[in-house]
Amino acid sequence: MNELLHRASGRHNRFLRALKRLPVDTTPVWIMRQAGRYLPEYRATRERAGSFMNLCRSPELACEVTMQPIDRFDLDAAILFSDILTIPDAMGLGLDFVEGEGPRFARPIRSVDAINDLRVPDPLTSLRYVPDAVRTIRNALGGRVPLIGFAGSPWTLACYMVEGGPSERFAHIKQLMWDRPEALTRLLRVLTDSVREYLLAQADAGAQVLMLFDSWGGILAPEDYRRFSLPSLAELAASLRRDDLPVIVFSRGANTHLDALSQVGADALGLDWSIGLGDARRQTQDRIALQGNLDPAALYASPEALRNLVRRTLFDYGIGSGHIFNLGHGITPDVNPEQVRVLVETVHGA
Ligand code: CP3
């Protein structure tokens, strides 16, 4: 990677340079869920695959959809097409995606015995399709832009495993947290080990940057966050960093913890849009690169308003390297793809 970083800044290494807060020719940009339903070519491939999990399990099809936004737009990074729920699926919970409802587990974790029975899945056997997809994608990218590998945070995976799917109240996981904290700690232990093995397998297969999605960090009171979400993020960031892998941590809704998050040893923090980048930068004292954080609904505004919102975000970060432009959460399925072009061109042209 060092050799890559020392070449002049251009599309192939802007993102890696910004992660290290080195000077860049223009702000790099990629978009969470950039390969997804807003693209007609994605919908066509998904139709052919038959289901979302078939897409994830086929390295050729996962590669095809990963490349679709890269071929269409001037994006500065590709992200592995997969899902955070592959780990619990490999643990035997039986993952299914119900049309219009999202993920569902056939066998959610509802007892201490079920937690004790969980084992770290071997990323080279039951999850082999993931490193295989990484290799196929790296090959297809041919060095055009770096490839991001990812996993869910232990806390966020625990939420889905215990709730059994999306949740509004998070009653089951919070009941476990307060009634059997030692059992939740055990669940987080096996998940932290699983995520580490899984991400190292992605890196061995060619992923150049690793991202942790802590999508449900923000449902916790500060004290519970510090006990049940932050420690596993810190442990993972530290152990991956020892392997010299750039790490991005996205803990959604956890902006009250920016100071602590900026010291876990990650290279960048992903941010949602509930905080300005300038404020976040001051709070993290320029210790770390920042990724984000335009409200995804900005893509519904007119092209002219969208351009202004993109410029406002860039201006808010201010002068100096260390900003990776992104949305504050995933792009929504009914967005007009041409709006993504407007966004990317504005970031690069501003
Ligand atoms: O960003 C990318 O382009 C890479 C692919 C990616 C997907 N999921 C593909 C996907 C990534 C990085 C994820 C992460 C993920 N998955 C998260 C963390 C980020 C976040 O959104 O907070 C979470 C919580 C999940 C779990 C998940 N997967 C949910 C809740 C859903 C249903 C909601 C929805 O958008 O439909 C999914 C399905 C999913 N994962 C889709 C995609 C493209 C849509 C599936 C389809 O084609 O129908």
Short mmCIF file of C-alpha atoms and ligand atoms in Angstrom, two decimals:
data_model
loop_
_atom_site.label_atom_id
_atom_site.label_comp_id
_atom_site.label_asym_id
_atom_site.label_seq_id
_atom_site.Cartn_x
_atom_site.Cartn_y
_atom_site.Cartn_z
CA MET A 1 0.00 0.00 0.00
CA ASN A 2 2.85 2.42 0.69
CA GLU A 3 3.89 2.39 -2.93
CA LEU A 4 0.31 3.15 -3.92
CA LEU A 5 0.16 6.04 -1.50
CA HIS A 6 3.29 7.67 -2.81
CA ARG A 7 2.10 7.90 -6.39
CA ALA A 8 0.41 11.17 -7.37
CA SER A 9 -3.09 11.51 -5.98
CA GLY A 10 -5.70 10.33 -8.51
CA ARG A 11 -8.79 8.15 -8.63
CA HIS A 12 -6.90 4.97 -7.69
CA ASN A 13 -5.56 6.23 -4.35
CA ARG A 14 -7.41 9.38 -3.27
CA PHE A 15 -9.45 7.39 -0.80
CA LEU A 16 -6.43 5.66 0.81
CA ARG A 17 -4.61 8.97 1.04
CA ALA A 18 -7.55 10.75 2.66
CA LEU A 19 -7.85 7.90 5.20
CA LYS A 20 -4.25 8.67 6.20
CA ARG A 21 -5.00 12.42 6.05
CA LEU A 22 -2.42 12.92 3.29
CA PRO A 23 -3.02 15.67 0.70
CA VAL A 24 -5.42 14.78 -2.13
CA ASP A 25 -6.18 16.38 -5.52
CA THR A 26 -9.90 16.41 -4.66
CA THR A 27 -12.17 14.98 -1.93
CA PRO A 28 -12.77 11.23 -2.46
CA VAL A 29 -16.36 10.00 -2.47
CA TRP A 30 -18.21 6.69 -2.23
CA ILE A 31 -21.77 5.96 -1.14
CA MET A 32 -23.11 3.51 1.41
CA ARG A 33 -25.26 0.93 -0.44
CA GLN A 34 -23.87 2.23 -3.73
CA ALA A 35 -24.64 -1.16 -5.29
CA GLY A 36 -28.35 -1.45 -4.70
CA ARG A 37 -31.94 -1.18 -5.77
CA TYR A 38 -31.80 2.42 -7.05
CA LEU A 39 -29.79 1.04 -10.00
CA PRO A 40 -31.85 -0.71 -12.74
CA GLU A 41 -28.85 -2.93 -13.58
CA TYR A 42 -28.77 -4.10 -9.92
CA ARG A 43 -32.48 -4.96 -10.02
CA ALA A 44 -31.89 -6.96 -13.22
CA THR A 45 -29.00 -8.98 -11.71
CA ARG A 46 -30.96 -9.58 -8.50
CA GLU A 47 -33.90 -10.84 -10.57
CA ARG A 48 -31.59 -13.29 -12.33
CA ALA A 49 -30.12 -14.41 -8.98
CA GLY A 50 -33.60 -15.05 -7.56
CA SER A 51 -32.84 -13.64 -4.11
CA PHE A 52 -30.57 -11.25 -2.27
CA MET A 53 -28.67 -14.08 -0.51
CA ASN A 54 -28.10 -15.87 -3.83
CA LEU A 55 -26.44 -12.66 -5.00
CA CYS A 56 -24.22 -12.60 -1.92
CA ARG A 57 -23.34 -16.30 -2.19
CA SER A 58 -22.26 -16.15 -5.83
CA PRO A 59 -18.80 -14.53 -6.17
CA GLU A 60 -19.48 -13.82 -9.88
CA LEU A 61 -22.81 -12.09 -9.25
CA ALA A 62 -21.53 -10.27 -6.14
CA CYS A 63 -18.67 -9.01 -8.32
CA GLU A 64 -21.03 -7.97 -11.09
CA VAL A 65 -23.14 -5.78 -8.78
CA THR A 66 -20.10 -4.37 -6.92
CA MET A 67 -18.78 -3.14 -10.28
CA GLN A 68 -22.06 -1.57 -11.48
CA PRO A 69 -21.74 1.76 -9.61
CA ILE A 70 -17.97 1.87 -10.32
CA ASP A 71 -18.61 1.55 -14.06
CA ARG A 72 -21.40 4.14 -13.99
CA PHE A 73 -19.95 6.88 -11.71
CA ASP A 74 -16.53 8.35 -10.89
CA LEU A 75 -16.54 6.84 -7.36
CA ASP A 76 -13.27 6.57 -5.42
CA ALA A 77 -13.87 3.23 -3.67
CA ALA A 78 -15.69 -0.03 -4.24
CA ILE A 79 -17.35 -1.91 -1.38
CA LEU A 80 -17.72 -5.66 -1.29
CA PHE A 81 -21.29 -6.65 -2.07
CA SER A 82 -22.45 -8.75 0.87
CA ASP A 83 -24.30 -8.20 4.14
CA ILE A 84 -23.45 -7.87 7.81
CA LEU A 85 -25.73 -10.82 8.63
CA THR A 86 -23.59 -13.45 6.89
CA ILE A 87 -21.87 -14.25 10.22
CA PRO A 88 -25.04 -15.12 12.19
CA ASP A 89 -26.26 -17.03 9.12
CA ALA A 90 -23.05 -19.11 9.20
CA MET A 91 -23.62 -19.64 12.94
CA GLY A 92 -26.80 -21.48 12.01
CA LEU A 93 -29.54 -18.92 12.68
CA GLY A 94 -31.15 -19.39 9.26
CA LEU A 95 -31.19 -16.01 7.49
CA ASP A 96 -33.96 -15.05 5.10
CA PHE A 97 -34.78 -11.70 3.48
CA VAL A 98 -38.53 -11.17 3.35
CA GLU A 99 -39.60 -8.83 0.52
CA GLY A 100 -40.50 -5.44 1.97
CA GLU A 101 -39.69 -6.49 5.56
CA GLY A 102 -35.94 -6.97 5.62
CA PRO A 103 -33.87 -9.70 7.30
CA ARG A 104 -35.42 -12.49 9.42
CA PHE A 105 -33.74 -15.27 11.38
CA ALA A 106 -35.57 -18.60 11.60
CA ARG A 107 -33.81 -19.35 14.91
CA PRO A 108 -33.20 -16.15 16.91
CA ILE A 109 -31.09 -16.36 20.07
CA ARG A 110 -33.50 -16.37 22.99
CA SER A 111 -31.72 -18.31 25.75
CA VAL A 112 -28.41 -18.46 27.58
CA ASP A 113 -28.03 -22.06 26.32
CA ALA A 114 -28.33 -20.85 22.74
CA ILE A 115 -25.57 -18.31 23.41
CA ASN A 116 -23.34 -20.98 24.94
CA ASP A 117 -23.79 -23.16 21.84
CA LEU A 118 -22.52 -20.50 19.41
CA ARG A 119 -19.15 -21.09 17.76
CA VAL A 120 -16.87 -18.84 15.69
CA PRO A 121 -17.58 -19.73 12.04
CA ASP A 122 -14.54 -20.60 9.92
CA PRO A 123 -14.36 -17.85 7.28
CA LEU A 124 -12.68 -20.27 4.87
CA THR A 125 -15.43 -22.91 4.97
CA SER A 126 -18.97 -21.80 5.82
CA LEU A 127 -18.21 -18.20 4.75
CA ARG A 128 -15.87 -19.06 1.91
CA TYR A 129 -18.08 -17.31 -0.64
CA VAL A 130 -17.09 -13.96 0.95
CA PRO A 131 -13.27 -14.15 0.49
CA ASP A 132 -13.96 -15.72 -2.91
CA ALA A 133 -16.05 -12.67 -3.86
CA VAL A 134 -13.29 -10.34 -2.60
CA ARG A 135 -10.73 -12.07 -4.85
CA THR A 136 -13.05 -11.96 -7.87
CA ILE A 137 -13.78 -8.25 -7.30
CA ARG A 138 -10.12 -7.27 -6.84
CA ASN A 139 -9.40 -8.95 -10.12
CA ALA A 140 -12.24 -7.14 -11.89
CA LEU A 141 -11.21 -3.78 -10.40
CA GLY A 142 -7.70 -4.13 -11.79
CA GLY A 143 -6.43 -1.38 -9.46
CA ARG A 144 -8.98 1.21 -10.58
CA VAL A 145 -10.11 2.01 -7.01
CA PRO A 146 -9.50 0.35 -3.62
CA LEU A 147 -11.89 -2.28 -2.28
CA ILE A 148 -13.55 -1.97 1.14
CA GLY A 149 -14.37 -5.12 3.10
CA PHE A 150 -16.78 -4.90 6.02
CA ALA A 151 -18.60 -6.52 8.91
CA GLY A 152 -21.27 -5.59 11.42
CA SER A 153 -20.14 -4.58 14.89
CA PRO A 154 -20.60 -7.24 17.58
CA TRP A 155 -23.30 -5.12 19.29
CA THR A 156 -25.27 -4.61 16.06
CA LEU A 157 -25.03 -8.30 15.15
CA ALA A 158 -26.21 -9.20 18.67
CA CYS A 159 -29.26 -6.91 18.19
CA TYR A 160 -30.31 -8.73 15.01
CA MET A 161 -29.58 -12.19 16.42
CA VAL A 162 -31.57 -11.68 19.61
CA GLU A 163 -34.43 -9.67 18.07
CA GLY A 164 -34.60 -12.05 15.08
CA GLY A 165 -34.91 -9.17 12.61
CA PRO A 166 -35.45 -5.43 12.49
CA SER A 167 -36.88 -3.98 15.67
CA GLU A 168 -38.42 -0.77 16.92
CA ARG A 169 -38.16 -1.28 20.67
CA PHE A 170 -35.24 -3.70 20.99
CA ALA A 171 -37.05 -5.28 23.94
CA HIS A 172 -35.34 -8.71 23.77
CA ILE A 173 -31.76 -7.47 23.51
CA LYS A 174 -32.26 -4.84 26.22
CA GLN A 175 -33.89 -7.39 28.50
CA LEU A 176 -30.85 -9.63 28.01
CA MET A 177 -28.52 -6.69 28.61
CA TRP A 178 -30.05 -5.79 31.96
CA ASP A 179 -31.16 -9.19 33.26
CA ARG A 180 -28.23 -11.34 32.05
CA PRO A 181 -25.34 -8.96 31.30
CA GLU A 182 -22.79 -11.78 31.63
CA ALA A 183 -24.60 -13.74 28.90
CA LEU A 184 -24.59 -10.70 26.59
CA THR A 185 -20.87 -10.26 27.31
CA ARG A 186 -20.34 -13.89 26.25
CA LEU A 187 -22.34 -13.32 23.06
CA LEU A 188 -20.26 -10.22 22.28
CA ARG A 189 -17.08 -12.25 22.92
CA VAL A 190 -17.91 -14.91 20.33
CA LEU A 191 -19.04 -12.20 17.88
CA THR A 192 -15.87 -10.13 18.33
CA ASP A 193 -13.74 -13.21 17.60
CA SER A 194 -15.94 -14.06 14.61
CA VAL A 195 -15.77 -10.54 13.16
CA ARG A 196 -11.97 -10.41 13.56
CA GLU A 197 -11.45 -13.76 11.79
CA TYR A 198 -13.93 -12.79 9.07
CA LEU A 199 -12.30 -9.40 8.40
CA LEU A 200 -8.80 -10.86 8.39
CA ALA A 201 -9.98 -13.43 5.80
CA GLN A 202 -11.35 -10.57 3.67
CA ALA A 203 -8.03 -8.72 3.99
CA ASP A 204 -6.08 -11.88 3.09
CA ALA A 205 -8.27 -12.19 0.00
CA GLY A 206 -7.50 -8.59 -1.04
CA ALA A 207 -9.76 -6.14 0.81
CA GLN A 208 -7.67 -2.96 1.24
CA VAL A 209 -9.76 -1.13 3.85
CA LEU A 210 -12.09 -2.57 6.50
CA MET A 211 -15.26 -0.97 7.80
CA LEU A 212 -17.28 -1.80 10.91
CA PHE A 213 -21.01 -0.99 10.80
CA ASP A 214 -22.33 -0.28 14.29
CA SER A 215 -25.76 0.63 12.99
CA TRP A 216 -27.49 0.24 16.37
CA GLY A 217 -24.90 1.83 18.67
CA GLY A 218 -27.21 4.82 19.00
CA ILE A 219 -30.03 2.96 20.78
CA LEU A 220 -27.90 2.65 23.93
CA ALA A 221 -27.73 5.01 26.89
CA PRO A 222 -24.17 6.37 27.26
CA GLU A 223 -23.20 4.03 30.09
CA ASP A 224 -24.53 0.96 28.25
CA TYR A 225 -22.79 2.07 25.05
CA ARG A 226 -19.48 2.28 26.91
CA ARG A 227 -20.00 -1.19 28.30
CA PHE A 228 -21.57 -3.12 25.38
CA SER A 229 -20.67 -1.41 22.11
CA LEU A 230 -17.46 0.62 22.45
CA PRO A 231 -15.15 -2.09 23.90
CA SER A 232 -15.61 -4.54 21.02
CA LEU A 233 -15.16 -1.73 18.45
CA ALA A 234 -11.94 -0.73 20.22
CA GLU A 235 -10.70 -4.31 20.45
CA LEU A 236 -11.34 -4.91 16.75
CA ALA A 237 -9.82 -1.61 15.62
CA ALA A 238 -6.71 -2.31 17.68
CA SER A 239 -6.20 -5.87 16.45
CA LEU A 240 -6.83 -5.00 12.78
CA ARG A 241 -4.55 -2.02 13.02
CA ARG A 242 -1.79 -4.25 14.30
CA ASP A 243 -2.08 -5.93 10.91
CA ASP A 244 -1.66 -2.46 9.33
CA LEU A 245 -5.15 -2.43 7.80
CA PRO A 246 -6.94 0.92 7.53
CA VAL A 247 -10.16 0.74 9.56
CA ILE A 248 -13.33 2.87 9.37
CA VAL A 249 -15.78 2.76 12.28
CA PHE A 250 -19.37 3.86 11.68
CA SER A 251 -21.32 4.01 14.93
CA ARG A 252 -24.66 5.46 13.91
CA GLY A 253 -26.35 7.79 16.38
CA ALA A 254 -23.33 7.67 18.72
CA ASN A 255 -22.19 11.26 18.29
CA THR A 256 -22.03 11.80 22.04
CA HIS A 257 -19.07 9.38 22.01
CA LEU A 258 -16.96 11.00 19.29
CA ASP A 259 -14.09 11.77 21.62
CA ALA A 260 -13.86 8.12 22.78
CA LEU A 261 -14.44 6.79 19.25
CA SER A 262 -11.62 8.92 17.85
CA GLN A 263 -9.23 7.15 20.24
CA VAL A 264 -10.10 3.49 19.54
CA GLY A 265 -7.31 3.25 16.97
CA ALA A 266 -9.38 3.49 13.78
CA ASP A 267 -8.25 5.62 10.81
CA ALA A 268 -11.65 7.16 10.11
CA LEU A 269 -15.04 7.66 11.70
CA GLY A 270 -18.22 7.39 9.66
CA LEU A 271 -20.79 9.99 10.69
CA ASP A 272 -24.54 10.34 10.31
CA TRP A 273 -25.99 13.79 9.57
CA SER A 274 -27.03 14.68 13.11
CA ILE A 275 -23.73 16.50 13.65
CA GLY A 276 -21.88 18.99 11.45
CA LEU A 277 -18.49 17.83 10.13
CA GLY A 278 -16.85 20.97 11.52
CA ASP A 279 -18.16 20.22 15.01
CA ALA A 280 -17.13 16.59 14.72
CA ARG A 281 -13.68 17.64 13.57
CA ARG A 282 -13.25 19.94 16.57
CA GLN A 283 -14.49 17.26 18.97
CA THR A 284 -12.10 14.68 17.56
CA GLN A 285 -9.28 17.26 17.50
CA ASP A 286 -8.16 16.29 14.00
CA ARG A 287 -7.00 12.93 15.35
CA ILE A 288 -8.85 10.93 12.73
CA ALA A 289 -10.30 11.16 9.20
CA LEU A 290 -14.06 11.73 8.92
CA GLN A 291 -16.40 10.02 6.47
CA GLY A 292 -19.86 11.36 5.68
CA ASN A 293 -22.29 12.82 6.19
CA LEU A 294 -24.94 14.17 3.81
CA ASP A 295 -28.56 13.32 4.66
CA PRO A 296 -29.50 10.61 2.08
CA ALA A 297 -32.80 12.46 1.50
CA ALA A 298 -30.78 15.27 -0.14
CA LEU A 299 -30.88 13.07 -3.24
CA TYR A 300 -34.61 13.84 -3.54
CA ALA A 301 -33.92 17.58 -3.79
CA SER A 302 -33.53 19.33 -7.15
CA PRO A 303 -30.05 18.98 -8.75
CA GLU A 304 -29.41 22.61 -7.90
CA ALA A 305 -30.37 22.22 -4.23
CA LEU A 306 -28.38 18.98 -4.07
CA ARG A 307 -25.25 20.74 -5.36
CA ASN A 308 -25.64 23.36 -2.66
CA LEU A 309 -26.07 20.71 0.04
CA VAL A 310 -22.95 18.87 -1.17
CA ARG A 311 -20.96 22.13 -1.12
CA ARG A 312 -22.28 22.94 2.34
CA THR A 313 -20.99 19.57 3.59
CA LEU A 314 -17.56 20.12 2.02
CA PHE A 315 -17.39 23.63 3.41
CA ASP A 316 -18.41 22.41 6.86
CA TYR A 317 -15.43 20.01 6.94
CA GLY A 318 -13.19 22.92 6.02
CA ILE A 319 -9.62 23.13 4.81
CA GLY A 320 -7.22 20.22 4.86
CA SER A 321 -7.24 16.53 4.01
CA GLY A 322 -8.99 13.79 5.98
CA HIS A 323 -12.51 14.06 4.59
CA ILE A 324 -14.11 11.20 2.67
CA PHE A 325 -17.44 12.30 1.27
CA ASN A 326 -20.35 9.90 1.83
CA LEU A 327 -23.99 9.92 2.82
CA GLY A 328 -24.86 9.74 6.52
CA HIS A 329 -26.59 6.38 5.91
CA GLY A 330 -27.38 4.14 2.93
CA ILE A 331 -28.85 5.44 -0.32
CA THR A 332 -32.59 4.73 -0.59
CA PRO A 333 -34.08 2.47 -3.30
CA ASP A 334 -36.21 5.04 -5.15
CA VAL A 335 -33.49 7.63 -5.80
CA ASN A 336 -32.88 8.71 -9.40
CA PRO A 337 -29.36 7.44 -10.30
CA GLU A 338 -28.65 10.68 -12.16
CA GLN A 339 -28.69 12.44 -8.80
CA VAL A 340 -25.69 10.32 -7.76
CA ARG A 341 -23.86 11.63 -10.81
CA VAL A 342 -24.67 15.20 -9.74
CA LEU A 343 -23.40 14.44 -6.23
CA VAL A 344 -20.11 12.83 -7.34
CA GLU A 345 -19.37 15.52 -9.93
CA THR A 346 -20.04 18.25 -7.38
CA VAL A 347 -17.74 16.66 -4.79
CA HIS A 348 -14.93 16.36 -7.33
CA GLY A 349 -15.50 19.71 -8.97
CA ALA A 350 -15.99 21.81 -5.86
O1 CP3 B 1 -22.89 -0.60 0.65
C1 CP3 B 1 -22.84 -1.47 -0.25
O2 CP3 B 1 -23.10 -1.24 -1.45
C2 CP3 B 1 -22.37 -2.86 0.13
C3 CP3 B 1 -23.36 -3.79 0.46
C4 CP3 B 1 -24.07 -3.76 1.80
C5 CP3 B 1 -25.36 -4.30 1.94
N1 CP3 B 1 -25.68 -4.30 3.27
C6 CP3 B 1 -26.19 -4.80 0.84
C7 CP3 B 1 -27.65 -4.90 1.03
C8 CP3 B 1 -23.63 -3.37 3.07
C9 CP3 B 1 -22.34 -2.69 3.48
C10 CP3 B 1 -24.67 -3.73 3.99
C11 CP3 B 1 -24.56 -3.53 5.45
C12 CP3 B 1 -25.74 -3.76 6.29
N2 CP3 B 1 -26.69 -4.76 6.17
C13 CP3 B 1 -26.05 -3.01 7.44
C14 CP3 B 1 -25.20 -1.89 8.01
C15 CP3 B 1 -25.47 -0.61 7.34
C16 CP3 B 1 -26.81 -0.03 7.67
O3 CP3 B 1 -27.67 -0.02 6.76
O4 CP3 B 1 -27.00 0.41 8.82
C17 CP3 B 1 -27.23 -3.54 7.99
C18 CP3 B 1 -27.95 -3.04 9.22
C19 CP3 B 1 -27.61 -4.65 7.18
C20 CP3 B 1 -28.79 -5.56 7.38
C21 CP3 B 1 -29.73 -5.45 6.27
N3 CP3 B 1 -29.50 -5.92 5.01
C22 CP3 B 1 -31.03 -4.88 6.30
C23 CP3 B 1 -31.67 -4.23 7.53
C24 CP3 B 1 -31.56 -5.03 5.03
C25 CP3 B 1 -32.96 -4.68 4.61
C26 CP3 B 1 -33.14 -3.25 4.43
C27 CP3 B 1 -33.06 -2.92 2.98
O5 CP3 B 1 -32.37 -1.95 2.64
O6 CP3 B 1 -33.73 -3.63 2.22
C28 CP3 B 1 -30.57 -5.64 4.21
C29 CP3 B 1 -30.70 -5.96 2.78
C30 CP3 B 1 -29.65 -5.43 1.86
N4 CP3 B 1 -28.31 -5.42 2.12
C31 CP3 B 1 -29.88 -4.90 0.56
C32 CP3 B 1 -28.62 -4.56 0.04
C33 CP3 B 1 -28.30 -4.01 -1.34
C34 CP3 B 1 -31.22 -4.81 -0.14
C35 CP3 B 1 -31.56 -6.19 -0.58
C36 CP3 B 1 -32.36 -6.29 -1.82
O7 CP3 B 1 -31.77 -6.27 -2.93
O8 CP3 B 1 -33.57 -6.44 -1.69
#
